CSV table of C-alpha atoms and ligand atoms in Angstrom, one decimal:
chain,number,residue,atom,x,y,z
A,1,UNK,CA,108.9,104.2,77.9
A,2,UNK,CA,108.7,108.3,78.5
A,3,UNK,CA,105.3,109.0,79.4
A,4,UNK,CA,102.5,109.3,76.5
A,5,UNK,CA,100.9,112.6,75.6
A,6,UNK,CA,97.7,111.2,74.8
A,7,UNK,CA,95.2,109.0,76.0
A,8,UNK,CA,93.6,110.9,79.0
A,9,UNK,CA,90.4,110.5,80.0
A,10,UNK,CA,88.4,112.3,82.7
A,11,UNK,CA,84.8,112.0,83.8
A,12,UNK,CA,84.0,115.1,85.7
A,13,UNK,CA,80.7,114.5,87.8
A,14,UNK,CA,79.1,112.5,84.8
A,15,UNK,CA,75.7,111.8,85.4
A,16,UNK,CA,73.5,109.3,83.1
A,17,UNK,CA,69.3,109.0,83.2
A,18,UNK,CA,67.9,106.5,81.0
A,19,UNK,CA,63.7,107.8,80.4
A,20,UNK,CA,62.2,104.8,80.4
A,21,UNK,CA,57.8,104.6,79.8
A,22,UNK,CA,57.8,103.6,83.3
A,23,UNK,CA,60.2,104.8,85.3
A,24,UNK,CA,64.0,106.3,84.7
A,25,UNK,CA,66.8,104.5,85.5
A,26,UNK,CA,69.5,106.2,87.0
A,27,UNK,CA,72.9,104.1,85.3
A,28,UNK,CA,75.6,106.8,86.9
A,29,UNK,CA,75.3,109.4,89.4
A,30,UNK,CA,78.1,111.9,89.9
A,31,UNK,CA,80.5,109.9,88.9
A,32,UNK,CA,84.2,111.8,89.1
A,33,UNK,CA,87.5,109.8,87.6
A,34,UNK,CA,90.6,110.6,85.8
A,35,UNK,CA,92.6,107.7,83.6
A,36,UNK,CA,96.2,108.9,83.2
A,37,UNK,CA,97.6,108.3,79.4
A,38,UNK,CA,99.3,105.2,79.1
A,39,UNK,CA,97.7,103.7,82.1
A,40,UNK,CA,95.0,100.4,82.5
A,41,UNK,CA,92.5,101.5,84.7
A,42,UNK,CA,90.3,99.2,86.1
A,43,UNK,CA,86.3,99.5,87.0
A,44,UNK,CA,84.6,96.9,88.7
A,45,UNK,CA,81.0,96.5,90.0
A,46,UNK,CA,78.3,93.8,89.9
A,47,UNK,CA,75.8,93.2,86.9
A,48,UNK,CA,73.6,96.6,86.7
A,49,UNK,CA,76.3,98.9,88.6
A,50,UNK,CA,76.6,101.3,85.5
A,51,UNK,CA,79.9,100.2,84.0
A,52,UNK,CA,79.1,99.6,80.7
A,53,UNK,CA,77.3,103.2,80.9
A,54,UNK,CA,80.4,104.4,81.8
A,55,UNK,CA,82.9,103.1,79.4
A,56,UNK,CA,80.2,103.6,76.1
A,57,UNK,CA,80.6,107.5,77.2
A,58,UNK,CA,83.8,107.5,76.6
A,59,UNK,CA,83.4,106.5,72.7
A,60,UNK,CA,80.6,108.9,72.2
A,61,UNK,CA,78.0,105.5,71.9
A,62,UNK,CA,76.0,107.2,75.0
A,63,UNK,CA,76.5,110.7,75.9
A,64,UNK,CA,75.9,111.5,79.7
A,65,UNK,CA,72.5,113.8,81.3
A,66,UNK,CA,75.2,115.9,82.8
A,67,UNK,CA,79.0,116.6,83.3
A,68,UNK,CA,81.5,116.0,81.0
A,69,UNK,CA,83.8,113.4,79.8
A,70,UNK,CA,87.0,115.2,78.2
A,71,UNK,CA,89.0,112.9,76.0
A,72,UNK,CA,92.6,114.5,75.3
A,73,UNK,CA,90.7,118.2,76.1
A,74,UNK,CA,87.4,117.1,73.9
A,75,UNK,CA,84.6,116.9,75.6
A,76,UNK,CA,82.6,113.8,73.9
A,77,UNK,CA,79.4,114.7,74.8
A,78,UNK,CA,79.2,117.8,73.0
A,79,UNK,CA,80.2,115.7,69.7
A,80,UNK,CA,78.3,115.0,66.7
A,81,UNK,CA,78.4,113.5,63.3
A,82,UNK,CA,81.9,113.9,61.5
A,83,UNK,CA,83.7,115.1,64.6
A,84,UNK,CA,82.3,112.5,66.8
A,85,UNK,CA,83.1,109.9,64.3
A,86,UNK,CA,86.7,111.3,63.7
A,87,UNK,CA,86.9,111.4,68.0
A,88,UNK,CA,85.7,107.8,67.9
A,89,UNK,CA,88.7,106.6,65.5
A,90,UNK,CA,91.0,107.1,68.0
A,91,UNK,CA,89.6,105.1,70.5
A,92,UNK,CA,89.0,100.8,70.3
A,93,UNK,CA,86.9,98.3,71.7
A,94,UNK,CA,86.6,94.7,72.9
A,95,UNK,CA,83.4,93.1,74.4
A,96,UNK,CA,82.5,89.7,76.1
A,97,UNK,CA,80.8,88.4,73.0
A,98,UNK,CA,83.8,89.5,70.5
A,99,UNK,CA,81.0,91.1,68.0
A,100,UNK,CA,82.8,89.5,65.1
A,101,UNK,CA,81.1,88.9,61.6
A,102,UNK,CA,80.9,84.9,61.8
A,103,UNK,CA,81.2,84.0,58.0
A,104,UNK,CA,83.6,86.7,56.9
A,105,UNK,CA,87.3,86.2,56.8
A,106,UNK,CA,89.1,86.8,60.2
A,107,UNK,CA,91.6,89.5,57.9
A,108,UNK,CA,88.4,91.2,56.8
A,109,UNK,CA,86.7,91.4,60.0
A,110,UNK,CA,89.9,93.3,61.6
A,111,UNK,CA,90.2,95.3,58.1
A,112,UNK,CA,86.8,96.2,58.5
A,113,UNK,CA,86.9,99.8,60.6
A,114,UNK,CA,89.4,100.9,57.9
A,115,UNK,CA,87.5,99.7,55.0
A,116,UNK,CA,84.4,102.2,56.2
A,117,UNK,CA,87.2,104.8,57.0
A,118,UNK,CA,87.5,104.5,52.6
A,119,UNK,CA,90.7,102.7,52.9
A,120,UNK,CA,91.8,100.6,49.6
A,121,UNK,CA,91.6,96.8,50.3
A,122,UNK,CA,94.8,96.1,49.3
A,123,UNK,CA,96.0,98.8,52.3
A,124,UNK,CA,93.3,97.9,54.6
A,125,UNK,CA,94.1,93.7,54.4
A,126,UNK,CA,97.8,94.4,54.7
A,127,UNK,CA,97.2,96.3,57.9
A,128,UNK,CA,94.8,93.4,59.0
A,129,UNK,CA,97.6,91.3,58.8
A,130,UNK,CA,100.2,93.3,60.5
A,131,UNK,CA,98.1,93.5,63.8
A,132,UNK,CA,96.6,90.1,63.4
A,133,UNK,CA,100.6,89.1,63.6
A,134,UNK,CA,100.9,90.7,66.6
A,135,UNK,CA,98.6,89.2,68.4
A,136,UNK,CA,99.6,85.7,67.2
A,137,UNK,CA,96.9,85.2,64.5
A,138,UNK,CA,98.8,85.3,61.3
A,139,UNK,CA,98.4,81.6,60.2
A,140,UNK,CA,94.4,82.0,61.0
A,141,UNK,CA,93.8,85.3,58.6
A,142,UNK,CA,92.3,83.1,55.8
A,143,UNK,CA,89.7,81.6,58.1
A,144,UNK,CA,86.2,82.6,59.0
A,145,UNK,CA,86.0,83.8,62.7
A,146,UNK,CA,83.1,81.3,63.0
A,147,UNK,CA,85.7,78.4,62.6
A,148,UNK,CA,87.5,79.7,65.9
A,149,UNK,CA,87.9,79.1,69.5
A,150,UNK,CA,86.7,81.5,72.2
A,151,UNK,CA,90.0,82.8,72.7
A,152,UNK,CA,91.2,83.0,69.3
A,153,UNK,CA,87.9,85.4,68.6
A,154,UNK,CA,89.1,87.6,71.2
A,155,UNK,CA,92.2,88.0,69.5
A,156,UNK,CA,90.4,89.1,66.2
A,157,UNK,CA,88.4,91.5,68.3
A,158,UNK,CA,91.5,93.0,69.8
A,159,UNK,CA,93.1,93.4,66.5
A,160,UNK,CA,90.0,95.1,64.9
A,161,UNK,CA,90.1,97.7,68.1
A,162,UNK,CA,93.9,98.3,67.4
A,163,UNK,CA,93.6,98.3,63.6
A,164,UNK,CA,93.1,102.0,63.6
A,165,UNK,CA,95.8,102.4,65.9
A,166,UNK,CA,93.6,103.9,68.6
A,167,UNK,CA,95.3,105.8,72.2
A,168,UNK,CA,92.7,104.5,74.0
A,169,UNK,CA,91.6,100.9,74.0
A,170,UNK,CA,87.9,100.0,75.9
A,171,UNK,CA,87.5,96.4,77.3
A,172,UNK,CA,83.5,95.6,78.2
A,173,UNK,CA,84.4,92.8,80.1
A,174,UNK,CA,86.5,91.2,77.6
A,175,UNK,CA,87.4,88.2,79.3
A,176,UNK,CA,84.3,87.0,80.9
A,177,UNK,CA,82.9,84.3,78.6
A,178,UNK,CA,86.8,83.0,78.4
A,179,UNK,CA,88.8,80.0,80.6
A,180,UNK,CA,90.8,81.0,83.4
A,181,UNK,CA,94.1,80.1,81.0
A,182,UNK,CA,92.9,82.3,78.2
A,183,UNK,CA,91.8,84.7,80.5
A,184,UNK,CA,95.5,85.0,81.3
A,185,UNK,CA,96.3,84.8,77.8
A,186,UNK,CA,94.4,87.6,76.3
A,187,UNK,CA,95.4,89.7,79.9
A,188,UNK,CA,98.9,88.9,78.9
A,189,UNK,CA,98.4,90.3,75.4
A,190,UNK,CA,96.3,93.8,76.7
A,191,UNK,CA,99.7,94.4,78.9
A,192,UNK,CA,101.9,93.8,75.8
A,193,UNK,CA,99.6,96.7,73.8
A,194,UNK,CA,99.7,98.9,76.7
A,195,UNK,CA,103.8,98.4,77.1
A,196,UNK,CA,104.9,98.2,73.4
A,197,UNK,CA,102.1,101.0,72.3
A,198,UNK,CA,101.5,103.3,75.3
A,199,UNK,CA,97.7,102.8,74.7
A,200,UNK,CA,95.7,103.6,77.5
A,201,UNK,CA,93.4,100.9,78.4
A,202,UNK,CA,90.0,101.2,80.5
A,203,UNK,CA,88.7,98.0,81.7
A,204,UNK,CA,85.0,97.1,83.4
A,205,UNK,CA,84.7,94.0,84.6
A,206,UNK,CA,83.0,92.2,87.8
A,207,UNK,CA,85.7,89.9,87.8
A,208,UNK,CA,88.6,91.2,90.6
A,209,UNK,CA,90.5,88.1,89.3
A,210,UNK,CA,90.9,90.2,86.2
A,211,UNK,CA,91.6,93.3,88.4
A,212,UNK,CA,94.8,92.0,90.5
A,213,UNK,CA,96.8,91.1,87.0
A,214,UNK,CA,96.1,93.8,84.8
A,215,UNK,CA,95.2,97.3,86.1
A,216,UNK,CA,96.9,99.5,88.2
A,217,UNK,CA,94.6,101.8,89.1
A,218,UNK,CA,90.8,100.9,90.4
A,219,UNK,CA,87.4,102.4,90.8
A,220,UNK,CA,84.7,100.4,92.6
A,221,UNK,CA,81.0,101.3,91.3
A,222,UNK,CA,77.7,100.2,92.8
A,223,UNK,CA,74.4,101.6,91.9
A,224,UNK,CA,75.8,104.5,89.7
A,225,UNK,CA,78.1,105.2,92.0
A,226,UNK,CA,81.8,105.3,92.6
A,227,UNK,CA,82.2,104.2,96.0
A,228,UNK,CA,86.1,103.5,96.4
A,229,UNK,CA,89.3,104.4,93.9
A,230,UNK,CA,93.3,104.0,94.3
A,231,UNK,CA,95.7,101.7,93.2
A,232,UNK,CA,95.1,98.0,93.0
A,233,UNK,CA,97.6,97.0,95.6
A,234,UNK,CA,96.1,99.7,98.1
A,235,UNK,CA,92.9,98.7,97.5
A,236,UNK,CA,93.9,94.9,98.1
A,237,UNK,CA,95.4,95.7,101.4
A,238,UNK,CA,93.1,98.2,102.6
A,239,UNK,CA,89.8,98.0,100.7
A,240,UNK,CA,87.3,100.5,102.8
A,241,UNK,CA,83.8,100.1,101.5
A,242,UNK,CA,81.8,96.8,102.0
A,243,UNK,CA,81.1,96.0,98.3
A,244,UNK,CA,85.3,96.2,98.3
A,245,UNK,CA,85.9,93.8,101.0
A,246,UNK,CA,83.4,91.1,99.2
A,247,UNK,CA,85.5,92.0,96.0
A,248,UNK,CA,88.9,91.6,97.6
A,249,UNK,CA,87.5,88.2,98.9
A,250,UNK,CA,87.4,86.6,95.9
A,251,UNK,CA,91.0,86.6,95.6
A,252,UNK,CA,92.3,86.6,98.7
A,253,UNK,CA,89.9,84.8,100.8
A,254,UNK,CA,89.6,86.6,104.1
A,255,UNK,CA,89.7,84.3,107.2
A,256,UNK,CA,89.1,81.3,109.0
A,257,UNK,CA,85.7,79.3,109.5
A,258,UNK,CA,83.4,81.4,112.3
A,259,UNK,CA,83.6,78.3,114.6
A,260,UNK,CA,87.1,78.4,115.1
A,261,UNK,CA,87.1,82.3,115.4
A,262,UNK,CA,84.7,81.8,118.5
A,263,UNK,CA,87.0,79.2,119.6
A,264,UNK,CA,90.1,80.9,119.5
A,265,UNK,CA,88.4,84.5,120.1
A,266,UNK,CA,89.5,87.0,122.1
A,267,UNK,CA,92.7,88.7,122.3
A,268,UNK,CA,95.9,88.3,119.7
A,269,UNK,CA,93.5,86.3,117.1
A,270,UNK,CA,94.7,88.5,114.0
A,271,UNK,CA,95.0,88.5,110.5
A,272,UNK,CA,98.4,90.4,108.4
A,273,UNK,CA,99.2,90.7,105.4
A,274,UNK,CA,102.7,91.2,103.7
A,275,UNK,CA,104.2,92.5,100.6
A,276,UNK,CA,106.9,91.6,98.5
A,277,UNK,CA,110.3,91.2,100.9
A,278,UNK,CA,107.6,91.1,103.9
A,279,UNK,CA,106.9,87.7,102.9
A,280,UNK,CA,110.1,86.4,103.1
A,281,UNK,CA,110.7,87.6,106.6
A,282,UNK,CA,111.6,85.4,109.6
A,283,UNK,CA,108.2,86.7,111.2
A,284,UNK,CA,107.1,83.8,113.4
A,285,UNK,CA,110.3,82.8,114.6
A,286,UNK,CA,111.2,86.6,115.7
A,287,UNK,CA,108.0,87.2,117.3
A,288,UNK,CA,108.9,83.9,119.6
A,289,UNK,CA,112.3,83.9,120.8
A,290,UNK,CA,112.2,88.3,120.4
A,291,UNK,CA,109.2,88.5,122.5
A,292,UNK,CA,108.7,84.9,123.9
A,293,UNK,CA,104.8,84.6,123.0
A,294,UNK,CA,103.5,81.6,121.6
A,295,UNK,CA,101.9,81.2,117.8
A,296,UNK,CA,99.2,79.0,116.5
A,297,UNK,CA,99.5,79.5,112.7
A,298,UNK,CA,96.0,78.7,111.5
A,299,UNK,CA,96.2,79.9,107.7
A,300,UNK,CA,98.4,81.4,105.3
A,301,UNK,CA,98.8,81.7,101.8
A,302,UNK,CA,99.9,84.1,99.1
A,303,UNK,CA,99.3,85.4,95.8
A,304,UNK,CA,100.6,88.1,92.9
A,305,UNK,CA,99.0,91.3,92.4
A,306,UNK,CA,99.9,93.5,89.7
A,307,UNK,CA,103.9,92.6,89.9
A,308,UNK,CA,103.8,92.4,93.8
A,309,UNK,CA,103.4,89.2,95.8
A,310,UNK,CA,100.7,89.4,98.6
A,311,UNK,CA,101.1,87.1,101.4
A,312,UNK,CA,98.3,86.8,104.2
A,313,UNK,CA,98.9,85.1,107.6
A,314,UNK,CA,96.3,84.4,110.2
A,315,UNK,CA,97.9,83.4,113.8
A,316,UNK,CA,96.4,83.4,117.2
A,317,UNK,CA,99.3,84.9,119.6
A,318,UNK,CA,99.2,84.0,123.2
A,319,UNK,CA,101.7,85.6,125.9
A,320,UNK,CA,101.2,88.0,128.9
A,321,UNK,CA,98.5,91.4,128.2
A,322,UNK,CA,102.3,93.1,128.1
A,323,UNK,CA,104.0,90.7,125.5
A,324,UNK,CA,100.3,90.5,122.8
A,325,UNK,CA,100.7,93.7,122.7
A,326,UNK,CA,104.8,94.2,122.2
A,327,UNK,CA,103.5,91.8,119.7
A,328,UNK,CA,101.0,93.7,117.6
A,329,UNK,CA,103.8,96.7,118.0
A,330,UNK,CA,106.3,94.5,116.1
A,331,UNK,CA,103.9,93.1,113.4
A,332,UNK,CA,102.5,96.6,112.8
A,333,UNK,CA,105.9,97.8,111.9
A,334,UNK,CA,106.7,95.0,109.9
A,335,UNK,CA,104.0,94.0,107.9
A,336,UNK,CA,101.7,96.1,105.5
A,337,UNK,CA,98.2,95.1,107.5
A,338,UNK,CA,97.3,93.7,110.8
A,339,UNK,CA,93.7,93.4,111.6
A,340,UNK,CA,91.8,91.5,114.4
A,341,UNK,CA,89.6,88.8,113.3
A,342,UNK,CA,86.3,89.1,114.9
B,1,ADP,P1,76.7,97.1,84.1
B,1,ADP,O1,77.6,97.2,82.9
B,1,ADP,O2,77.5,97.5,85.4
B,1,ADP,O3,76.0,95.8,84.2
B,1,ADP,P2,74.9,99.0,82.8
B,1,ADP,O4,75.7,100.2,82.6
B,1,ADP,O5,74.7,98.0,81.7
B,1,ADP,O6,75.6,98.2,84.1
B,1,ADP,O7,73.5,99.4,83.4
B,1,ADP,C1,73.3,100.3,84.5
B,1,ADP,C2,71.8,100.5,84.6
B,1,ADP,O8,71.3,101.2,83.5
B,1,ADP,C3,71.0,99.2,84.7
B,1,ADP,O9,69.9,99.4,85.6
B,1,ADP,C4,70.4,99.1,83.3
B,1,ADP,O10,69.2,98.4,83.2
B,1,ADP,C5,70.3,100.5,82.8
B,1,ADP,N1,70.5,100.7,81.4
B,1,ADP,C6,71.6,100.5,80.7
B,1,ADP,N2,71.5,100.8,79.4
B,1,ADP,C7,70.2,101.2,79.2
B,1,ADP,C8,69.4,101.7,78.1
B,1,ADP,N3,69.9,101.8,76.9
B,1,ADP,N4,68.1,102.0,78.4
B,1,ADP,C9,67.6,101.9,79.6
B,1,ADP,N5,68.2,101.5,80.7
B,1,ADP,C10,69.5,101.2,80.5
């Protein structure tokens, strides 16, 4: 797919103040990010970090204190009435709680945006149809969304964001009041829109889970602030800030009990991880009969990230001062990430 023209979105030192009767409330300070068109970006921070600011700038639903966020060259916040509505057309959204009409027909829920556009029912419901189609719904167009399953209502929610054919598609955490397998399912689906479309799509969640298998690109927010950004696999290998490290944990849980780290301790107790061909290296058996040290393999295990496979080792390496450190030479030429574990 050549790359698409449209879909950018950059934040340029947004700022957002909520006046409250008590006190203001600070939601994003100086916050700087640019999604390329065509891309899934991922944000992820913990309840209250200011993502759900963030995204509802980019529809024009909040507009920030200062800076700009420029959609495509248009900068949102300085949009109102027709234009902002004719801005906010090309641009869809999902939530956690689908915000579907329960007693109305799943066709006319995803028909709806087109039906306040002034699009004819006959057009509007035929549209319906086509996206519900595509993302597997057909048979279920003459239900009521009330008479479906949490995944299913994610589905009509998707294909009420794509109805208007939007370049940029929003997901406030989409996926967080869904199963692990539909999780995967409606991920699955968001990559298929973003391949087969070139829609760009800008994801908040605090689930890294969600992170590892759909974006490519990350930004790490805590209190209003983005504290860490770069590409999901860099950030997996060599996450920086704190808040990172606890996020990366959750998939790829980081170590060994703290009892057998003081009982190992010292020298050569270290922890590596490997990508893709890394993992399918003769590691251990090079580092004994090429430098003659001696391995206790206390953990390993390995997962996918975005396309790649992620394997993490954990081995305490014993040998003379001269041979550890021949050792840690050959592993930090061979493998992505060696750390010490402490
Ligand atoms: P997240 O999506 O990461 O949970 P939010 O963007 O919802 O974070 O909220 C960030 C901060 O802004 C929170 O302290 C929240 O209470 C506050 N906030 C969000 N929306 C409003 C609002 N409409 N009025 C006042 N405060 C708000």
């Amino acid at each position: 797919m050549s790359t698409p023209a449209e879909g950018r979105i950059v934040f340029e030192d947004v700022s957002k103040t909520f006046t409250g009767r008590a006190a203001d409330t600070a939601a994003l300070r100086g916050v700087s990010l640019e999604v390329a068109p065509g891309t899934i970006y991922g944000v992820i921070g913990y309840s209250g970090a200011g993502k759900s600011t963030l995204i509802r700038l980019v529809n024009g639903l909040e507009h920030p204190t200062s800076g700009r966020v420029v959609v495509d060259g248009i900068d949102v916040g300085s949009l109102q009435g027709a234009r902002l509505r004719t801005a906010q057309k090309r641009t869809g959204m999902i939530f956690q709680q689908f915000n579907l009409l329960e007693t109305v027909k799943v066709r006319d829920n995803v028909a709806l945006p087109l039906r306040l556009d002034g699009v004819g029912k006959t057009a509007a419901r035929a549209r319906a149809d086509e996206v519900l189609e595509f993302v597997g719904l057909g048979e279920k167009a003459d239900n009521h969304a009330g008479e479906l399953s949490g995944g299913q209502k994610q589905r009509v929610g998707i294909a009420r964001a794509l109805v208007r054919n939007p370049k940029i598609l929003l997901s406030d955490e989409a996926t967080s009041a869904l199963d692990p397998t539909t999780t995967g399912q409606i991920i699955e689906l968001l990559r298929s829109i973003n391949r087969e479309y070139g829609t760009t799509i800008l994801v908040v969640t605090h689930e890294m889970d969600v992170i590892k298998d759909l974006a490519e690109e990350v930004a790490v927010m805590a209190a209003g602030e983005v504290v860490e950004q770069g590409t999901v696999l860099e950030t997996f290998l060599h996450p920086k800030a704190d808040i990172t490290r606890d996020f990366v944990t959750t998939v790829i849980p980081q170590g060994i009990p703290q009892r057998v780290v003081e009982h190992l301790g010292g020298d050569g107790l270290w922890r590596l991880l490997l990508v893709d061909d890394q993992v399918t290296q003769p590691l251990v058996s090079d580092l004994i009969t090429g430098i003659g040290v001696s391995i206790n393999m206390l953990h390993a295990d390995m997962t996918e990230i975005r396309d790649h496979t992620v394997g993490q080792m954990i081995l305490k390496v014993t040998g003379t001062p001269e041979q550890v450190a021949a050792a840690h030479a050959f592993l930090e030429a061979r493998v992505a990430h060696v750390e010490e574990v402490v």
